[in-house]
Coordinates of C-alpha atoms and ligand atoms in Angstrom, one line a residue:
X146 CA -36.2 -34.1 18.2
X147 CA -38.2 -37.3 17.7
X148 CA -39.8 -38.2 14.4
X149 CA -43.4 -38.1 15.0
X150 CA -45.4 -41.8 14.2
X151 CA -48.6 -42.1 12.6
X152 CA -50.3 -45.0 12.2
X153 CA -52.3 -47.2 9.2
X154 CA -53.7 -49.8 7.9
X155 CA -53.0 -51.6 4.5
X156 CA -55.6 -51.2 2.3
X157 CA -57.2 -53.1 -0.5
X158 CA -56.8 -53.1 -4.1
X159 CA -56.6 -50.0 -7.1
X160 CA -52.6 -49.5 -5.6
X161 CA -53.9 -47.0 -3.1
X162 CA -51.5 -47.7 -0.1
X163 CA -48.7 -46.5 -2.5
X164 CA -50.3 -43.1 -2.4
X165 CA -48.9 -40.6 -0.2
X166 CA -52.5 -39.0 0.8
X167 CA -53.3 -42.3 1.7
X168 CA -50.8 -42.1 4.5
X169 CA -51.1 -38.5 5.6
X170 CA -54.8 -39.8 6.4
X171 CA -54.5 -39.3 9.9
X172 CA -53.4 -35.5 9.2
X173 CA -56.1 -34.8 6.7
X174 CA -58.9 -36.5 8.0
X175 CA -59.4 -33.7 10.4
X176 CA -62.2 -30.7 10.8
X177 CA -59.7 -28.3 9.6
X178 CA -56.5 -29.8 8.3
X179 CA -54.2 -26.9 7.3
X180 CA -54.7 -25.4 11.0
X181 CA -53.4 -29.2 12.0
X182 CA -50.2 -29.0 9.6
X183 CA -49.5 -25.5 10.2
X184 CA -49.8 -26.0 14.5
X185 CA -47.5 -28.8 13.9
X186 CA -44.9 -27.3 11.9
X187 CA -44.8 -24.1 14.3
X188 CA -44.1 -27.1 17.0
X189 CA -41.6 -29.1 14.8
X190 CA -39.6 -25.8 13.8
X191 CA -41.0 -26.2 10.1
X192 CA -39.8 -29.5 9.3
X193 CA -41.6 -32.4 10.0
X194 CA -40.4 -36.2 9.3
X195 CA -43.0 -38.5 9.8
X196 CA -41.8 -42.6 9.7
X197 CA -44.5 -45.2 8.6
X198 CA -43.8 -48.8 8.4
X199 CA -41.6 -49.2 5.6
X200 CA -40.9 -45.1 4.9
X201 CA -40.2 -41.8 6.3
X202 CA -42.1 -38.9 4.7
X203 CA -40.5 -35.4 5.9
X204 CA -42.8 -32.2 6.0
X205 CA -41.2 -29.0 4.8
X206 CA -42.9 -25.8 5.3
X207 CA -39.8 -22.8 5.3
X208 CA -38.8 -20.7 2.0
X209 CA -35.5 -22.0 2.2
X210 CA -36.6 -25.3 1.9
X211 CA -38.8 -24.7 -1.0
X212 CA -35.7 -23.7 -2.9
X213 CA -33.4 -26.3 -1.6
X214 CA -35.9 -29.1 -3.4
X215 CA -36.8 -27.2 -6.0
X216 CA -34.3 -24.9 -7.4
X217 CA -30.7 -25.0 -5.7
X218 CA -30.8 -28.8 -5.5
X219 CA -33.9 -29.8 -7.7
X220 CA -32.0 -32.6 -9.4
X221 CA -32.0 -34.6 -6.1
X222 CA -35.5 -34.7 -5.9
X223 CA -37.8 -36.4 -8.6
X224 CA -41.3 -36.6 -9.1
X225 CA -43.9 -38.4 -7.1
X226 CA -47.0 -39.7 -9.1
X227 CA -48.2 -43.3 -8.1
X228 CA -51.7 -42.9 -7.6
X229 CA -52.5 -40.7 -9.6
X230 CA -51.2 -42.2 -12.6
X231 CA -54.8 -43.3 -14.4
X232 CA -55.2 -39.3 -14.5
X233 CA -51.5 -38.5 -16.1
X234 CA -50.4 -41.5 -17.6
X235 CA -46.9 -41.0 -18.8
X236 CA -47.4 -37.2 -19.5
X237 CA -44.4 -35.2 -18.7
X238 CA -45.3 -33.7 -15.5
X239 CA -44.8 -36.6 -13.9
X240 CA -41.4 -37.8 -15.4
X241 CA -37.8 -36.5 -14.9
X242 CA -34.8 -35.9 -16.3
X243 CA -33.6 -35.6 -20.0
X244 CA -36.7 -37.3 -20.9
X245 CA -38.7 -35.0 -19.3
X246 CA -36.4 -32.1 -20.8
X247 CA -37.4 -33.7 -24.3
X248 CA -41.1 -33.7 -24.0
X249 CA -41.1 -30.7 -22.6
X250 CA -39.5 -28.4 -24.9
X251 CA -41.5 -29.4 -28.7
X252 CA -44.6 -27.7 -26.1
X253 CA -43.2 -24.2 -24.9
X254 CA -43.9 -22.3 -27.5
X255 CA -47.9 -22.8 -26.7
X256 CA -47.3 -21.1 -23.5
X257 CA -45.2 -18.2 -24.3
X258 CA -47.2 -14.4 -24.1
X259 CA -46.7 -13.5 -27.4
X260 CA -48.8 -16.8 -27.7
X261 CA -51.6 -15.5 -26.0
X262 CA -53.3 -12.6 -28.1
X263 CA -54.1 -15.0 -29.9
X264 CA -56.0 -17.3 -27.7
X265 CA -57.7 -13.9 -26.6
X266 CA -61.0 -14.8 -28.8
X267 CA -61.3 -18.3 -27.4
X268 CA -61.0 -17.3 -24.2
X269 CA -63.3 -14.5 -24.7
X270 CA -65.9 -17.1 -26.5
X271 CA -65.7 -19.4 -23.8
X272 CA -66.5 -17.0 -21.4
X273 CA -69.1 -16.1 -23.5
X274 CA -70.8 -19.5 -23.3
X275 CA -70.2 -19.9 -19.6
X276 CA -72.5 -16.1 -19.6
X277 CA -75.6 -17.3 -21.6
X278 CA -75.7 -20.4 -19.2
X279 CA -75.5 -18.0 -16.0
X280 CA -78.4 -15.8 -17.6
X281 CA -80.5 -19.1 -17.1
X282 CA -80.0 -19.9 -13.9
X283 CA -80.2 -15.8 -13.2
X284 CA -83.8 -16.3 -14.3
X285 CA -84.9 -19.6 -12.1
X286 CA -82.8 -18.7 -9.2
X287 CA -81.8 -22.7 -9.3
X288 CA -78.4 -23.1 -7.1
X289 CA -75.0 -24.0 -8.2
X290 CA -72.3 -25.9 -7.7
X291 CA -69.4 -23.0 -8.7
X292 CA -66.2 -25.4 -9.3
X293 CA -68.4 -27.3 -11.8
X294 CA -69.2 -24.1 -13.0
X295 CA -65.8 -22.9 -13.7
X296 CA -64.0 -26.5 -14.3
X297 CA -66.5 -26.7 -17.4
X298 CA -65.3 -23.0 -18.3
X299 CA -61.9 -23.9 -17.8
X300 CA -62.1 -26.9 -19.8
X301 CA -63.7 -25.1 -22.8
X302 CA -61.0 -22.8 -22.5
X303 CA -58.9 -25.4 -23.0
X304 CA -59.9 -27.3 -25.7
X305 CA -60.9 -24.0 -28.2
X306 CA -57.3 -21.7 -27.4
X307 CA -55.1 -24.4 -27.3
X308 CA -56.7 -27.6 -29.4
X309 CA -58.6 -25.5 -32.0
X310 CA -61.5 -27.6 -30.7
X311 CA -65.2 -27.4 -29.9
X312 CA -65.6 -28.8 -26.8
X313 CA -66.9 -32.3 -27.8
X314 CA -67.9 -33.6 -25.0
X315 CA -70.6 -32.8 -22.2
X316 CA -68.2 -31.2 -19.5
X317 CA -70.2 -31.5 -16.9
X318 CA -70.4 -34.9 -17.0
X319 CA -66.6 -35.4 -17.6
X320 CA -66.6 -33.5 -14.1
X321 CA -68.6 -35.7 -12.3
X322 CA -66.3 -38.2 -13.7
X323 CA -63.1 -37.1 -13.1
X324 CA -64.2 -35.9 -9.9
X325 CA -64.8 -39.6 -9.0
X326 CA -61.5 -40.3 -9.3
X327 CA -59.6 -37.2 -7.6
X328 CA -62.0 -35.6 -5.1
X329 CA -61.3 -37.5 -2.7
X330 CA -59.3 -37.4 0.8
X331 CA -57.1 -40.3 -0.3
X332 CA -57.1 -43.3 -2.5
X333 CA -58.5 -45.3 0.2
X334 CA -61.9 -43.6 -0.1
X335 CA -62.3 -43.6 -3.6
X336 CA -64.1 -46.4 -3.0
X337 CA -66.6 -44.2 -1.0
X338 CA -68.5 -41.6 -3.8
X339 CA -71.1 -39.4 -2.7
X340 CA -74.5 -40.2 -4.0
X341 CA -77.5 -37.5 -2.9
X342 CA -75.8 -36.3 0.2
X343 CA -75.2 -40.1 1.2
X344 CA -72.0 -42.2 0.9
X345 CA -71.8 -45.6 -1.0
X346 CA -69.8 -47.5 -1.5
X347 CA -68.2 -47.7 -5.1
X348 CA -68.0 -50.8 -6.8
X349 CA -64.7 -51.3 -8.9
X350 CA -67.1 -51.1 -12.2
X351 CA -67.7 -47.8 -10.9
X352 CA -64.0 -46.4 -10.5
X353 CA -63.5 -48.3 -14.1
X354 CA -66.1 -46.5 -16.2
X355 CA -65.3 -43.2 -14.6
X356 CA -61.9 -44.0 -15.8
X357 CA -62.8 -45.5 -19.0
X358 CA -64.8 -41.9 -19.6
X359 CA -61.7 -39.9 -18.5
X360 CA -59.3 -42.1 -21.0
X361 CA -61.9 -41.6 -24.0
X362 CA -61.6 -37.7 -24.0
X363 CA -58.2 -37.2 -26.1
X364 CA -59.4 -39.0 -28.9
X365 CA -63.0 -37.5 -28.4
X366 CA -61.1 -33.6 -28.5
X367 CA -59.2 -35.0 -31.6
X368 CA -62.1 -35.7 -33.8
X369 CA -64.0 -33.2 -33.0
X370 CA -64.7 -30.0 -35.4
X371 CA -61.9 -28.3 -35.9
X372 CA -62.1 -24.3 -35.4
X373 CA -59.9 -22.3 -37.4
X374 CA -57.2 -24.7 -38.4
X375 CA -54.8 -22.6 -37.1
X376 CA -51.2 -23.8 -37.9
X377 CA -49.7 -22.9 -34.4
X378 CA -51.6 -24.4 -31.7
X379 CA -50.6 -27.3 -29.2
X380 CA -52.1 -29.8 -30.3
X381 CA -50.2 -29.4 -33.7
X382 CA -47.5 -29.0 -31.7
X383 CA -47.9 -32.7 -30.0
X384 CA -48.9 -33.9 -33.5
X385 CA -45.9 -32.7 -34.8
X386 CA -43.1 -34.3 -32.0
X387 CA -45.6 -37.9 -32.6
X388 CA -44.0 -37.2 -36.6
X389 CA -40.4 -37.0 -36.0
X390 CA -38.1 -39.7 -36.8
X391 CA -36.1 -38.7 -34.5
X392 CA -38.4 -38.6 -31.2
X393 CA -39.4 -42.0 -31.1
X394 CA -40.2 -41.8 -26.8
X395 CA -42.9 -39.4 -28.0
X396 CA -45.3 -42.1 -29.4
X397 CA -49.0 -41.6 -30.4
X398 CA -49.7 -42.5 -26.4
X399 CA -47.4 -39.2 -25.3
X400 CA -50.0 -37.4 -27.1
X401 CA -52.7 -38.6 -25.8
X402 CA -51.7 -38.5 -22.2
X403 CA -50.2 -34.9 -22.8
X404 CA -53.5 -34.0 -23.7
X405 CA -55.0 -35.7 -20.7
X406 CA -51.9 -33.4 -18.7
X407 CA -53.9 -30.5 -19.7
X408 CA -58.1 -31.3 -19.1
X409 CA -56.5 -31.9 -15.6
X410 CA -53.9 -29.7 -14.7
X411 CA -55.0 -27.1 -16.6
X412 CA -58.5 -27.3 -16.0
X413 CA -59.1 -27.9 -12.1
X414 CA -56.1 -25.9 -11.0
X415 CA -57.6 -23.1 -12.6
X416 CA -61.1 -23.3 -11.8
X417 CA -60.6 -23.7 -8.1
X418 CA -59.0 -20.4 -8.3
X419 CA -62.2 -18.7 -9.8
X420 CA -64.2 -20.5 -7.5
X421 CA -62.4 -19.9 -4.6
X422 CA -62.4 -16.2 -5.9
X423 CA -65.7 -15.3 -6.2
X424 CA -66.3 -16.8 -2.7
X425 CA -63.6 -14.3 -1.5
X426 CA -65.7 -12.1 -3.6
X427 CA -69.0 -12.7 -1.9
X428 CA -67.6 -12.0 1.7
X429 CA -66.0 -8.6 0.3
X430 CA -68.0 -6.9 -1.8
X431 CA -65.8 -3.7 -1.8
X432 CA -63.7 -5.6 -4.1
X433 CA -66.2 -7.0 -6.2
X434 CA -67.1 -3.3 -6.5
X435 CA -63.8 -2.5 -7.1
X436 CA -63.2 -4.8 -10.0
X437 CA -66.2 -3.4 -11.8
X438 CA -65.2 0.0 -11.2
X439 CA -61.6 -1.1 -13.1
X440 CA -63.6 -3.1 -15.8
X441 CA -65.4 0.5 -16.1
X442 CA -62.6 2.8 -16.0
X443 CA -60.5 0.4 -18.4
X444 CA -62.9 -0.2 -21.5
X445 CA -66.2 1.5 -20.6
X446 CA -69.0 -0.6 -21.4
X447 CA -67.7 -2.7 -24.0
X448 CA -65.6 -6.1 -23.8
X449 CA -62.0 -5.9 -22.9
X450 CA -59.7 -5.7 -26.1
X451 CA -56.4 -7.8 -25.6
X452 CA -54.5 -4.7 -25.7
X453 CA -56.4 -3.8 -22.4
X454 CA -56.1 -6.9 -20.6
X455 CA -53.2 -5.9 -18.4
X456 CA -54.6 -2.9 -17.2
X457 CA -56.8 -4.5 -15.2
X458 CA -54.4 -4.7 -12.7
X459 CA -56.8 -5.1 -9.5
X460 CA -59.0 -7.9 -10.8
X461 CA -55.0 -9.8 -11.2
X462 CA -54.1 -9.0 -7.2
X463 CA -57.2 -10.6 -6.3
X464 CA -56.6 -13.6 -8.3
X465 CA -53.0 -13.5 -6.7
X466 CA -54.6 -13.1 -3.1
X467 CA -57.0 -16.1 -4.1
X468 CA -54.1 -18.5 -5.0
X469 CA -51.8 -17.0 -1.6
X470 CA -55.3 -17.5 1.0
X471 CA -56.4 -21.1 -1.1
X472 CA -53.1 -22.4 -3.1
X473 CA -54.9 -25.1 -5.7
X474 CA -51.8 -27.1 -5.2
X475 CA -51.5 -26.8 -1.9
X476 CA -48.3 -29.2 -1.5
X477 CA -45.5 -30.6 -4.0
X478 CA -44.1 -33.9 -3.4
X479 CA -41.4 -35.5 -4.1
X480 CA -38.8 -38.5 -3.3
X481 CA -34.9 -38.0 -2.4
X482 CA -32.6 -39.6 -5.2
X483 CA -30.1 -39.0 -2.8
X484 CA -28.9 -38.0 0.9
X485 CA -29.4 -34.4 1.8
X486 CA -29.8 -32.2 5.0
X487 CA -32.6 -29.5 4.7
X488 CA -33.3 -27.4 8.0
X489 CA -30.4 -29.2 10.2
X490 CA -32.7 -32.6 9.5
X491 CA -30.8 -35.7 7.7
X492 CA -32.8 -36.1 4.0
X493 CA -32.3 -39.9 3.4
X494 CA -32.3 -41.4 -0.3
X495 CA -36.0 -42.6 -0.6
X496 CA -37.7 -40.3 1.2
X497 CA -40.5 -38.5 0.8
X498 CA -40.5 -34.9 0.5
X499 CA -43.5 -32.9 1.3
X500 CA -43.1 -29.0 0.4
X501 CA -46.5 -27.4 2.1
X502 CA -46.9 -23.8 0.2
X503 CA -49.7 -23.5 2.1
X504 CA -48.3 -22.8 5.4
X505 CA -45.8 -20.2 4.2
X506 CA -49.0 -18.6 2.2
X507 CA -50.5 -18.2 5.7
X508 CA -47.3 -17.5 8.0
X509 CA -47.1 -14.9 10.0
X510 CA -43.3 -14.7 9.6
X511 CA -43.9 -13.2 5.6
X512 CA -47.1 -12.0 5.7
X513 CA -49.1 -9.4 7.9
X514 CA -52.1 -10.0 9.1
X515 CA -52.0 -13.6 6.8
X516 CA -55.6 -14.8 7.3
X517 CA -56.7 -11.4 5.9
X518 CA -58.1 -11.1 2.1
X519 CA -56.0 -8.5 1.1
X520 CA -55.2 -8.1 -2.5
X521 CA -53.4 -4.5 -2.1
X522 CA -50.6 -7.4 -1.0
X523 CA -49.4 -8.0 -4.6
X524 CA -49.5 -4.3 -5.8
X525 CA -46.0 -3.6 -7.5
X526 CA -44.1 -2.3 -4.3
X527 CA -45.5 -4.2 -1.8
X528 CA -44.9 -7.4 -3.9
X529 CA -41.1 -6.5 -4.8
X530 CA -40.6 -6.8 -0.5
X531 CA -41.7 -10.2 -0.3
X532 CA -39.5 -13.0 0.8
X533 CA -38.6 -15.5 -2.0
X534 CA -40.0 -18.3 -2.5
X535 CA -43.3 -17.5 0.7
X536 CA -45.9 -17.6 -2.7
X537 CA -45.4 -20.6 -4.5
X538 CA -49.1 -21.0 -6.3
X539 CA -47.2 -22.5 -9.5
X540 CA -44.3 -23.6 -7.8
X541 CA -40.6 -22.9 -8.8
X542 CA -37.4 -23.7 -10.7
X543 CA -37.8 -25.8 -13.7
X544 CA -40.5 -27.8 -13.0
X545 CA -42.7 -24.6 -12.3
X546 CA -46.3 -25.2 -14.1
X547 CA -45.9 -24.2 -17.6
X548 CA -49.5 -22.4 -17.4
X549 CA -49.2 -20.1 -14.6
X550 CA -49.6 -16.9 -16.8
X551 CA -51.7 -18.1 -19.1
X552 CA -54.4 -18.9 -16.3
X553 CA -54.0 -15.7 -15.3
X554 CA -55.1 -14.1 -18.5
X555 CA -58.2 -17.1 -18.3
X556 CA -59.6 -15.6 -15.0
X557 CA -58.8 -12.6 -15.1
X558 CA -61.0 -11.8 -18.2
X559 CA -63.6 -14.6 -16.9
X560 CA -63.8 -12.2 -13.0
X561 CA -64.1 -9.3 -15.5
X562 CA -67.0 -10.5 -17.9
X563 CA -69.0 -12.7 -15.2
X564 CA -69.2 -9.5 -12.5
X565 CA -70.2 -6.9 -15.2
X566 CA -73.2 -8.4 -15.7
X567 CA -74.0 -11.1 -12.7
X568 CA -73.5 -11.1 -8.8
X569 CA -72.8 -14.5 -7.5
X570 CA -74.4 -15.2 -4.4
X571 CA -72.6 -17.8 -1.9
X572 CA -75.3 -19.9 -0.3
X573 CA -73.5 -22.6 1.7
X574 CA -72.1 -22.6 5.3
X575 CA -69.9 -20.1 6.3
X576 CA -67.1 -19.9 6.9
X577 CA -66.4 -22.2 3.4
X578 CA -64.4 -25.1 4.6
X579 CA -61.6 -26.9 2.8
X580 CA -61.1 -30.7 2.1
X581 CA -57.0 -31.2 1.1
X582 CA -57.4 -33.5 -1.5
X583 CA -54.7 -33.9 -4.3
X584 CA -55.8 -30.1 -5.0
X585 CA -57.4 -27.6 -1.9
X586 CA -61.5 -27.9 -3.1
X587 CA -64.2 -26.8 -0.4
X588 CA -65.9 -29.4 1.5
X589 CA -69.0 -30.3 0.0
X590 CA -68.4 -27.5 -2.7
X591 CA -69.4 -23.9 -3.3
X592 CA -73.3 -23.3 -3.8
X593 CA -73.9 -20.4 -5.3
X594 CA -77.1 -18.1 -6.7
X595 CA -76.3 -16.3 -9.7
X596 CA -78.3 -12.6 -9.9
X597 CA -78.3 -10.9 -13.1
X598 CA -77.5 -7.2 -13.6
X599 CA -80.2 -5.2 -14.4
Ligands
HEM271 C1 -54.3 -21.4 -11.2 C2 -53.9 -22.3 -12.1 C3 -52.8 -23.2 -12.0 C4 -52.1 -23.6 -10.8 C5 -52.3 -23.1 -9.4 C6 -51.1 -24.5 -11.3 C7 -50.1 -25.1 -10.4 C8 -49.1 -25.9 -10.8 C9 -48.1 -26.4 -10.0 C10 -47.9 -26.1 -8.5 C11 -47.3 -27.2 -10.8 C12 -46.0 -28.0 -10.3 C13 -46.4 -29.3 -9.7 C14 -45.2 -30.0 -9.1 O1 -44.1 -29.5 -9.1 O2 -45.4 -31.1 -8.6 C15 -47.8 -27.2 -12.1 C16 -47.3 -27.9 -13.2 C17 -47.9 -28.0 -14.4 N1 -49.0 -27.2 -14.8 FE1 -50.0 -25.9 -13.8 N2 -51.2 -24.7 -12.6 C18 -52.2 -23.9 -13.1 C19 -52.7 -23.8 -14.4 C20 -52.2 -24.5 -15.4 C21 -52.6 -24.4 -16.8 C22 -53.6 -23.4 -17.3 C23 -51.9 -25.3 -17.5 C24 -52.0 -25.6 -19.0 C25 -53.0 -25.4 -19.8 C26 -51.0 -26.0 -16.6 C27 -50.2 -27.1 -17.0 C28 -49.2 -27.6 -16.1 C29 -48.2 -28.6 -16.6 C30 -48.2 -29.2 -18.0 C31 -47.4 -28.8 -15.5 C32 -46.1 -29.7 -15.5 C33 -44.9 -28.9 -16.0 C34 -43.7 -29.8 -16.0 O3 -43.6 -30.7 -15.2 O4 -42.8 -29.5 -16.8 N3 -51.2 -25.5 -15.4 N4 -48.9 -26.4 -12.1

């Protein structure tokens, strides 16, 4: 078969032609760009290797090859960050090896279960915050932008379970900058920024304060009031690696870009889910119904107690449908160390490897009926049936996100609170469409109308 050819252009400054959105341009830059990938991977027999100038970029869309790169023979494969390094700096989900093993480990702890009855309040108090807002904007009917809603939620999250923080800083305006920066098709348009509906063209000032704002947060979340002074949160646990003599790699910058890991990864990752949720929601309201019928039969009309939260099975399988129909990382990259063949194509040493969970979310070949919102799909028996590696929302082997079950726990309880006492209303175009950026958002976000409960 012949490699397909795309062509592009060099671009200008900010080190945006060495990121790999920048080059699948051609792909994204289309009306609906998952239907593009997934038509040519159906053509291409699931792999597709795509040469550019100087470098080949191969597609992979098949279970099996999901676990070739990331499990079986994950050490040939290492990460892939240029471009996105003013978000991540140095933290360790974008570095490899033992040094990655290092900085990795003095961090567990924060994300095991038994961790997370105690983050229960704080997520609960959070979500609290997030309710008195919506009971505004219940009363003036105003219209809202829902991944702002729930990336400020998220974030809050964030900074009080697993910094012992107050959130210090106005979220929605770390958003907006932040957003700057990632919410865009590729690193080309970054210099594009939408401005009232219109785009402008961003000056470099602009790209530098947003970034200046996003660098400023660690130490902003450091000196803020502390909550409890609780002895075993992450944070400490960051402090505490900075203070050994014997981890010098893990310098006072580690900390501050491991912090800067988490009001990203484990902020916009989990609100798009939400989001993308209570969209889902709005088009089904059986299963809105549903989850306030389980809210109901689980704890009456009281807030969930900790020791309830994993009866509330249902709300879960939608969150799990959410993350199979709109996967927030909807592709894991990453660049050969070595030679390797993957689907009967030749892997060279420097490529770059694409792994596209979205199109085994939405194949045919492991789910029935795929494009249907069916959360009954990840009910116990039905789940145990599914091919390996088809669901990859937090991807797999060792590199797997640290806080897939924690965000979990985060929405599950936010679904739960937010229904019982308001009905989102969708209010933009339907059907919601999706822009692939670094993450899967909706194009042109999700209005919403929030209605209170009498
Ligand atoms: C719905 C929510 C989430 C999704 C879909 C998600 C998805 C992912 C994925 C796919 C990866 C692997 C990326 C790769 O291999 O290139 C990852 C890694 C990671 N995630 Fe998440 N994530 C979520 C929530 C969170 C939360 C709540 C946190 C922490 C508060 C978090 C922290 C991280 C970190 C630190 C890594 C890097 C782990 C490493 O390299 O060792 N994520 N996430």
């Amino acid at each position: 078969m012949a490699d397909m050819t795309v062509a592009y252009s060099p671009s200008h400054g900010l080190g945006e032609e060495q990121s790999i959105w920048f080059k699948l341009t051609p792909l994204l830059n289309q009306e609906n760009p998952m239907q593009v990938l997934m038509a040519l991977s159906e053509k291409y027999g699931g792999v597709i290797p795509i040469n550019l100038k100087n470098q080949r970029i191969v597609l992979l869309s098949e279970p099996a090859h999901a676990e070739r790169v990331l499990v079986s023979n994950a050490d040939n494969y290492t990460k892939y960050f240029d471009g996105l390094r003013p978000i991540f700096g140095k933290s360790m989900i974008t570095i490899d090896g033992a040094l990655w093993q290092k900085i990795r480990t003095p961090q567990q702890a924060a994300f095991h279960p038994n961790m997370f009855e105690e983050y229960f309040p704080y997520l609960m108090s959070a979500i609290d915050s997030k309710m008195a807002r919506w009971a505004k904007f219940a009363a003036t009917g105003e219209t809202i932008e829902m991944v702002e809603e729930t990336w400020t939620l998220a974030a809050e999250m964030v900074c009080k379970a697993l910094f012992d923080r107050e959130i210090p800083f106005n979220p929605h305006f770390v958003f907006s900058q932040v957003k700057t920066y990632t919410d865009v098709m590729n690193h080309k348009s970054i210099r594009l920024k939408n401005q009232r509906g219109e785009l402008v063209e961003m000056t470099g000032e602009d790209t530098a304060k947003a970034m200046e704002v996003w660098h400023s947060i660690p130490d902003t979340v450091m000196g803020a009031n502390i909550l409890e002074h609780r002895e075993k949160t992450l944070l400490k646990m960051l402090e505490a690696a900075e203070a050994d003599p014997d981890f010098p790699e893990f310098d006072h910058r580690q900390v501050i870009d491991e912090m800067k890991q988490y009001l990203w990864a484990g902020t916009e990752t989990t609100a798009l889910t939400l989001a993308w949720s209570l969209y889902l929601l709005s088009q089904h309201p059986e299963a809105l119904e549903r989850i306030r019928a389980e809210a109901r039969a689980v704890c009456g009309e009281r807030d969930p107690q900790w020791q309830e939260v994993q009866q509330l099975s249902y709300t879960r399988m939608v969150i799990q449908e959410t993350m199979r129909l709109f996967p927030p990382i909807w592709a894991l990259i990453r660049i050969a160390a070595g030679d390797d063949e993957i689907g009967g194509h030749k892997i060279k040493v420097g490529d770059k490897v694409v792994i596209l969970t979205y199109i085994a979310h939405h194949s045919p070949k492991y789910w029935t009926d795929p494009e249907k919102f069916d959360p009954e799909r990840f009910a116990p028996e039905r789940a145990k049936k599914r091919v390996k590696y088809s669901y990859l929302p937090f991807a797999a082997g060792k590199r797997a996100c640290i806080g897939g079950a924690l965000s979990q726990i985060e929405n599950t309880l936010a679904l739960v609170q937010l229904l019982r006492r308001f009905t989102p209303e969708y209010v933009g175009p339907q059907p919601a469409k999706i822009h692939a950026t670094v993450t899967l958002c909706p194009k042109g976000g999700l209005p919403f109308r929030i209605r209170a409960l009498s």
